[in-house]
Amino acid sequence: MDATPNRRQRRLPASEDALAELAVAYLERFPTTAARAALYLGRKTGEAVAEGLCSPSDAQAWVVAVVQRMKRARVLDDRRWAESRARVLHRRGRALRVIRRDLVTHGVEPELVEGALDALAEEHGDVELSAARALARRRRLGPFAQPHQRAELRERHLAVLARAGFSFTVARRVIDEPADDASPWTSLTPRDESQAAT
């Protein structure tokens, strides 16, 4: 048998330090939670066990130790990650329950989830309303739609917000808001609108 390790084996961790290097490289590319990092490292050490590079007990101990090291070094910080993720999802127009579910799915502890949502509320006031407005702006719904199409598309626009997880009350409030200067259509003449629609 060839003594030279193949490329796959060279990427697999054969020690705790090698696993830590793998963790740092992964986290530089994909910031995530401690729970998700542990899953990734568990997969890598599982592959190393299958290749005979380490024992299952060593692999498990390494994952725990490396995750703790990353937390102490603040490379892994679930609070910071949750707050950042919540802000990103809010800007994309995600409903509060969608943001909460996303954070929980990523393994964020319940108190950190609530902290991230509280931080959003401090920053934006009514989180649901501001997220619904963000989605309406992105999708050109309600006050952000072309004025001549707004009335005929009202029900569809309400349905878009409902499917995104917003209550009917919030959806109706956003869709029925008057168009403001932020709307891309407020400065267009009827001729400009017909050209923009094509």
PDB file of C-alpha atoms in Angstrom:
ATOM      1  CA  MET A   1       0.000   0.000   0.000  1.00  0.00           C
ATOM      2  CA  ASP A   2       1.228   3.506  -0.823  1.00  0.00           C
ATOM      3  CA  ALA A   3       2.484   5.353   2.298  1.00  0.00           C
ATOM      4  CA  THR A   4       1.743   8.764   0.804  1.00  0.00           C
ATOM      5  CA  PRO A   5      -1.618  10.039   2.088  1.00  0.00           C
ATOM      6  CA  ASN A   6      -4.094  11.012  -0.578  1.00  0.00           C
ATOM      7  CA  ARG A   7      -5.495  14.529  -0.734  1.00  0.00           C
ATOM      8  CA  ARG A   8      -8.667  13.532   1.145  1.00  0.00           C
ATOM      9  CA  GLN A   9      -6.670  12.118   4.066  1.00  0.00           C
ATOM     10  CA  ARG A  10      -4.454  15.224   4.257  1.00  0.00           C
ATOM     11  CA  ARG A  11      -7.574  17.360   4.808  1.00  0.00           C
ATOM     12  CA  LEU A  12      -8.836  15.125   7.611  1.00  0.00           C
ATOM     13  CA  PRO A  13      -7.797  15.977  11.175  1.00  0.00           C
ATOM     14  CA  ALA A  14      -5.367  13.583  12.848  1.00  0.00           C
ATOM     15  CA  SER A  15      -4.978  15.713  16.005  1.00  0.00           C
ATOM     16  CA  GLU A  16      -6.804  18.355  18.023  1.00  0.00           C
ATOM     17  CA  ASP A  17      -4.537  21.068  16.595  1.00  0.00           C
ATOM     18  CA  ALA A  18      -5.259  19.921  13.047  1.00  0.00           C
ATOM     19  CA  LEU A  19      -8.974  20.056  13.837  1.00  0.00           C
ATOM     20  CA  ALA A  20      -8.551  23.582  15.246  1.00  0.00           C
ATOM     21  CA  GLU A  21      -6.836  24.684  12.015  1.00  0.00           C
ATOM     22  CA  LEU A  22      -9.680  23.169  10.038  1.00  0.00           C
ATOM     23  CA  ALA A  23     -12.194  25.003  12.260  1.00  0.00           C
ATOM     24  CA  VAL A  24     -10.481  28.370  11.796  1.00  0.00           C
ATOM     25  CA  ALA A  25     -10.343  27.931   8.014  1.00  0.00           C
ATOM     26  CA  TYR A  26     -14.025  26.969   7.944  1.00  0.00           C
ATOM     27  CA  LEU A  27     -15.144  29.820  10.209  1.00  0.00           C
ATOM     28  CA  GLU A  28     -13.209  32.390   8.167  1.00  0.00           C
ATOM     29  CA  ARG A  29     -15.311  31.390   5.172  1.00  0.00           C
ATOM     30  CA  PHE A  30     -18.599  30.576   6.897  1.00  0.00           C
ATOM     31  CA  PRO A  31     -19.308  32.388  10.173  1.00  0.00           C
ATOM     32  CA  THR A  32     -21.775  30.255  12.108  1.00  0.00           C
ATOM     33  CA  THR A  33     -22.967  29.165  15.532  1.00  0.00           C
ATOM     34  CA  ALA A  34     -21.203  26.858  17.963  1.00  0.00           C
ATOM     35  CA  ALA A  35     -23.809  24.162  17.285  1.00  0.00           C
ATOM     36  CA  ARG A  36     -23.291  24.288  13.519  1.00  0.00           C
ATOM     37  CA  ALA A  37     -19.506  24.392  13.922  1.00  0.00           C
ATOM     38  CA  ALA A  38     -19.678  21.307  16.153  1.00  0.00           C
ATOM     39  CA  LEU A  39     -21.727  19.492  13.489  1.00  0.00           C
ATOM     40  CA  TYR A  40     -19.169  20.341  10.809  1.00  0.00           C
ATOM     41  CA  LEU A  41     -16.241  19.304  12.993  1.00  0.00           C
ATOM     42  CA  GLY A  42     -18.100  16.129  13.958  1.00  0.00           C
ATOM     43  CA  ARG A  43     -18.465  15.222  10.281  1.00  0.00           C
ATOM     44  CA  LYS A  44     -14.767  15.806   9.661  1.00  0.00           C
ATOM     45  CA  THR A  45     -13.667  13.780  12.677  1.00  0.00           C
ATOM     46  CA  GLY A  46     -16.151  11.059  11.695  1.00  0.00           C
ATOM     47  CA  GLU A  47     -14.402  10.821   8.340  1.00  0.00           C
ATOM     48  CA  ALA A  48     -11.034  10.722  10.123  1.00  0.00           C
ATOM     49  CA  VAL A  49     -12.266   7.850  12.319  1.00  0.00           C
ATOM     50  CA  ALA A  50     -13.463   5.986   9.214  1.00  0.00           C
ATOM     51  CA  GLU A  51      -9.999   6.421   7.665  1.00  0.00           C
ATOM     52  CA  GLY A  52      -8.349   5.110  10.845  1.00  0.00           C
ATOM     53  CA  LEU A  53      -6.667   8.430  11.678  1.00  0.00           C
ATOM     54  CA  CYS A  54      -8.090   8.627  15.212  1.00  0.00           C
ATOM     55  CA  SER A  55     -10.352   6.821  17.653  1.00  0.00           C
ATOM     56  CA  PRO A  56     -14.026   7.760  18.123  1.00  0.00           C
ATOM     57  CA  SER A  57     -13.400   8.860  21.724  1.00  0.00           C
ATOM     58  CA  ASP A  58     -10.494  11.101  20.670  1.00  0.00           C
ATOM     59  CA  ALA A  59     -12.571  12.576  17.858  1.00  0.00           C
ATOM     60  CA  GLN A  60     -15.435  13.441  20.190  1.00  0.00           C
ATOM     61  CA  ALA A  61     -13.095  14.998  22.768  1.00  0.00           C
ATOM     62  CA  TRP A  62     -11.369  17.057  20.074  1.00  0.00           C
ATOM     63  CA  VAL A  63     -14.651  18.510  18.822  1.00  0.00           C
ATOM     64  CA  VAL A  64     -15.666  19.607  22.325  1.00  0.00           C
ATOM     65  CA  ALA A  65     -12.212  21.052  23.035  1.00  0.00           C
ATOM     66  CA  VAL A  66     -11.942  22.917  19.724  1.00  0.00           C
ATOM     67  CA  VAL A  67     -15.424  24.436  20.033  1.00  0.00           C
ATOM     68  CA  GLN A  68     -14.516  25.645  23.540  1.00  0.00           C
ATOM     69  CA  ARG A  69     -11.233  27.104  22.247  1.00  0.00           C
ATOM     70  CA  MET A  70     -13.063  28.927  19.466  1.00  0.00           C
ATOM     71  CA  LYS A  71     -15.573  30.326  21.976  1.00  0.00           C
ATOM     72  CA  ARG A  72     -12.815  31.544  24.309  1.00  0.00           C
ATOM     73  CA  ALA A  73     -11.045  33.207  21.381  1.00  0.00           C
ATOM     74  CA  ARG A  74     -14.419  34.719  20.349  1.00  0.00           C
ATOM     75  CA  VAL A  75     -14.076  33.194  16.910  1.00  0.00           C
ATOM     76  CA  LEU A  76     -17.402  31.579  17.781  1.00  0.00           C
ATOM     77  CA  ASP A  77     -19.821  34.053  19.356  1.00  0.00           C
ATOM     78  CA  ASP A  78     -23.446  32.960  19.132  1.00  0.00           C
ATOM     79  CA  ARG A  79     -24.768  36.279  20.480  1.00  0.00           C
ATOM     80  CA  ARG A  80     -22.936  38.333  17.845  1.00  0.00           C
ATOM     81  CA  TRP A  81     -23.860  35.865  15.096  1.00  0.00           C
ATOM     82  CA  ALA A  82     -27.554  35.826  16.099  1.00  0.00           C
ATOM     83  CA  GLU A  83     -27.800  39.618  16.181  1.00  0.00           C
ATOM     84  CA  SER A  84     -26.090  39.910  12.808  1.00  0.00           C
ATOM     85  CA  ARG A  85     -28.238  37.183  11.236  1.00  0.00           C
ATOM     86  CA  ALA A  86     -31.430  38.731  12.629  1.00  0.00           C
ATOM     87  CA  ARG A  87     -30.494  42.121  11.118  1.00  0.00           C
ATOM     88  CA  VAL A  88     -29.774  40.559   7.718  1.00  0.00           C
ATOM     89  CA  LEU A  89     -33.063  38.652   7.670  1.00  0.00           C
ATOM     90  CA  HIS A  90     -34.962  41.735   8.819  1.00  0.00           C
ATOM     91  CA  ARG A  91     -33.466  43.819   5.995  1.00  0.00           C
ATOM     92  CA  ARG A  92     -34.585  41.102   3.563  1.00  0.00           C
ATOM     93  CA  GLY A  93     -38.135  41.513   4.843  1.00  0.00           C
ATOM     94  CA  ARG A  94     -38.484  38.330   6.880  1.00  0.00           C
ATOM     95  CA  ALA A  95     -41.270  38.137   9.459  1.00  0.00           C
ATOM     96  CA  LEU A  96     -40.375  37.891  13.140  1.00  0.00           C
ATOM     97  CA  ARG A  97     -41.417  34.248  13.420  1.00  0.00           C
ATOM     98  CA  VAL A  98     -39.326  33.386  10.354  1.00  0.00           C
ATOM     99  CA  ILE A  99     -36.288  35.072  11.923  1.00  0.00           C
ATOM    100  CA  ARG A 100     -36.887  33.249  15.221  1.00  0.00           C
ATOM    101  CA  ARG A 101     -37.212  29.876  13.453  1.00  0.00           C
ATOM    102  CA  ASP A 102     -34.028  30.505  11.453  1.00  0.00           C
ATOM    103  CA  LEU A 103     -32.007  31.292  14.584  1.00  0.00           C
ATOM    104  CA  VAL A 104     -33.338  28.232  16.414  1.00  0.00           C
ATOM    105  CA  THR A 105     -32.583  26.047  13.383  1.00  0.00           C
ATOM    106  CA  HIS A 106     -28.978  27.239  13.512  1.00  0.00           C
ATOM    107  CA  GLY A 107     -28.700  26.095  17.135  1.00  0.00           C
ATOM    108  CA  VAL A 108     -28.876  29.474  18.883  1.00  0.00           C
ATOM    109  CA  GLU A 109     -29.895  29.206  22.547  1.00  0.00           C
ATOM    110  CA  PRO A 110     -33.414  30.546  23.319  1.00  0.00           C
ATOM    111  CA  GLU A 111     -32.181  33.433  25.486  1.00  0.00           C
ATOM    112  CA  LEU A 112     -29.804  34.551  22.718  1.00  0.00           C
ATOM    113  CA  VAL A 113     -32.644  34.351  20.182  1.00  0.00           C
ATOM    114  CA  GLU A 114     -34.766  36.622  22.364  1.00  0.00           C
ATOM    115  CA  GLY A 115     -31.789  38.952  22.877  1.00  0.00           C
ATOM    116  CA  ALA A 116     -31.272  39.264  19.116  1.00  0.00           C
ATOM    117  CA  LEU A 117     -34.968  39.994  18.584  1.00  0.00           C
ATOM    118  CA  ASP A 118     -34.935  42.552  21.416  1.00  0.00           C
ATOM    119  CA  ALA A 119     -31.940  44.266  19.784  1.00  0.00           C
ATOM    120  CA  LEU A 120     -33.929  44.465  16.532  1.00  0.00           C
ATOM    121  CA  ALA A 121     -36.887  45.976  18.379  1.00  0.00           C
ATOM    122  CA  GLU A 122     -34.639  48.617  19.970  1.00  0.00           C
ATOM    123  CA  GLU A 123     -33.234  49.498  16.570  1.00  0.00           C
ATOM    124  CA  HIS A 124     -36.452  49.444  14.506  1.00  0.00           C
ATOM    125  CA  GLY A 125     -39.384  49.789  16.890  1.00  0.00           C
ATOM    126  CA  ASP A 126     -42.131  47.679  15.326  1.00  0.00           C
ATOM    127  CA  VAL A 127     -40.021  44.900  13.823  1.00  0.00           C
ATOM    128  CA  GLU A 128     -42.890  43.239  11.962  1.00  0.00           C
ATOM    129  CA  LEU A 129     -44.028  46.455  10.332  1.00  0.00           C
ATOM    130  CA  SER A 130     -40.544  47.552   9.275  1.00  0.00           C
ATOM    131  CA  ALA A 131     -39.755  44.068   7.893  1.00  0.00           C
ATOM    132  CA  ALA A 132     -43.026  44.014   5.944  1.00  0.00           C
ATOM    133  CA  ARG A 133     -42.174  47.436   4.512  1.00  0.00           C
ATOM    134  CA  ALA A 134     -38.726  46.172   3.535  1.00  0.00           C
ATOM    135  CA  LEU A 135     -40.274  43.224   1.696  1.00  0.00           C
ATOM    136  CA  ALA A 136     -42.831  45.488   0.027  1.00  0.00           C
ATOM    137  CA  ARG A 137     -40.025  47.774  -1.138  1.00  0.00           C
ATOM    138  CA  ARG A 138     -37.952  44.854  -2.460  1.00  0.00           C
ATOM    139  CA  ARG A 139     -40.890  43.251  -4.255  1.00  0.00           C
ATOM    140  CA  ARG A 140     -42.514  46.561  -5.300  1.00  0.00           C
ATOM    141  CA  LEU A 141     -45.745  45.874  -3.476  1.00  0.00           C
ATOM    142  CA  GLY A 142     -48.411  48.290  -2.289  1.00  0.00           C
ATOM    143  CA  PRO A 143     -47.015  51.828  -2.065  1.00  0.00           C
ATOM    144  CA  PHE A 144     -43.930  50.745  -4.028  1.00  0.00           C
ATOM    145  CA  ALA A 145     -45.908  49.348  -6.980  1.00  0.00           C
ATOM    146  CA  GLN A 146     -46.671  51.235 -10.159  1.00  0.00           C
ATOM    147  CA  PRO A 147     -49.595  53.521  -9.265  1.00  0.00           C
ATOM    148  CA  HIS A 148     -51.861  52.415 -12.114  1.00  0.00           C
ATOM    149  CA  GLN A 149     -51.474  48.726 -11.111  1.00  0.00           C
ATOM    150  CA  ARG A 150     -51.759  49.140  -7.386  1.00  0.00           C
ATOM    151  CA  ALA A 151     -55.523  48.690  -6.975  1.00  0.00           C
ATOM    152  CA  GLU A 152     -55.807  45.677  -9.274  1.00  0.00           C
ATOM    153  CA  LEU A 153     -52.861  43.904  -7.598  1.00  0.00           C
ATOM    154  CA  ARG A 154     -53.846  44.676  -3.990  1.00  0.00           C
ATOM    155  CA  GLU A 155     -55.080  41.139  -3.191  1.00  0.00           C
ATOM    156  CA  ARG A 156     -51.969  39.556  -4.702  1.00  0.00           C
ATOM    157  CA  HIS A 157     -49.739  41.909  -2.737  1.00  0.00           C
ATOM    158  CA  LEU A 158     -51.561  41.033   0.491  1.00  0.00           C
ATOM    159  CA  ALA A 159     -51.078  37.340  -0.320  1.00  0.00           C
ATOM    160  CA  VAL A 160     -47.332  37.818  -0.863  1.00  0.00           C
ATOM    161  CA  LEU A 161     -46.958  39.312   2.613  1.00  0.00           C
ATOM    162  CA  ALA A 162     -49.194  36.630   4.146  1.00  0.00           C
ATOM    163  CA  ARG A 163     -47.097  33.854   2.584  1.00  0.00           C
ATOM    164  CA  ALA A 164     -43.994  35.556   3.971  1.00  0.00           C
ATOM    165  CA  GLY A 165     -45.416  35.092   7.475  1.00  0.00           C
ATOM    166  CA  PHE A 166     -46.922  38.499   8.215  1.00  0.00           C
ATOM    167  CA  SER A 167     -50.326  38.859   9.852  1.00  0.00           C
ATOM    168  CA  PHE A 168     -53.223  40.181   7.800  1.00  0.00           C
ATOM    169  CA  THR A 169     -53.263  43.320   9.946  1.00  0.00           C
ATOM    170  CA  VAL A 170     -49.612  44.113   9.209  1.00  0.00           C
ATOM    171  CA  ALA A 171     -49.958  43.175   5.530  1.00  0.00           C
ATOM    172  CA  ARG A 172     -53.017  45.388   5.074  1.00  0.00           C
ATOM    173  CA  ARG A 173     -51.364  48.286   6.873  1.00  0.00           C
ATOM    174  CA  VAL A 174     -48.292  48.147   4.612  1.00  0.00           C
ATOM    175  CA  ILE A 175     -50.109  47.497   1.332  1.00  0.00           C
ATOM    176  CA  ASP A 176     -52.627  50.275   1.975  1.00  0.00           C
ATOM    177  CA  GLU A 177     -50.040  52.890   2.992  1.00  0.00           C
ATOM    178  CA  PRO A 178     -49.942  55.938   0.744  1.00  0.00           C
ATOM    179  CA  ALA A 179     -47.102  56.059  -1.737  1.00  0.00           C
ATOM    180  CA  ASP A 180     -44.266  58.239  -0.494  1.00  0.00           C
ATOM    181  CA  ASP A 181     -41.212  59.823  -2.026  1.00  0.00           C
ATOM    182  CA  ALA A 182     -39.295  56.588  -1.490  1.00  0.00           C
ATOM    183  CA  SER A 183     -41.421  54.833  -4.098  1.00  0.00           C
ATOM    184  CA  PRO A 184     -39.530  54.411  -7.387  1.00  0.00           C
ATOM    185  CA  TRP A 185     -42.703  55.337  -9.292  1.00  0.00           C
ATOM    186  CA  THR A 186     -43.608  58.662  -7.671  1.00  0.00           C
ATOM    187  CA  SER A 187     -41.410  60.728  -9.972  1.00  0.00           C
ATOM    188  CA  LEU A 188     -42.404  58.949 -13.211  1.00  0.00           C
ATOM    189  CA  THR A 189     -44.853  60.321 -15.734  1.00  0.00           C
ATOM    190  CA  PRO A 190     -47.462  57.928 -17.242  1.00  0.00           C
ATOM    191  CA  ARG A 191     -45.254  57.524 -20.325  1.00  0.00           C
ATOM    192  CA  ASP A 192     -42.235  56.631 -18.133  1.00  0.00           C
ATOM    193  CA  GLU A 193     -44.363  54.062 -16.286  1.00  0.00           C
ATOM    194  CA  SER A 194     -45.344  52.281 -19.487  1.00  0.00           C
ATOM    195  CA  GLN A 195     -41.684  52.149 -20.546  1.00  0.00           C
ATOM    196  CA  ALA A 196     -40.633  50.847 -17.122  1.00  0.00           C
ATOM    197  CA  ALA A 197     -43.230  48.068 -17.347  1.00  0.00           C
ATOM    198  CA  THR A 198     -41.672  46.688 -20.553  1.00  0.00           C
TER     199      THR A 198
END
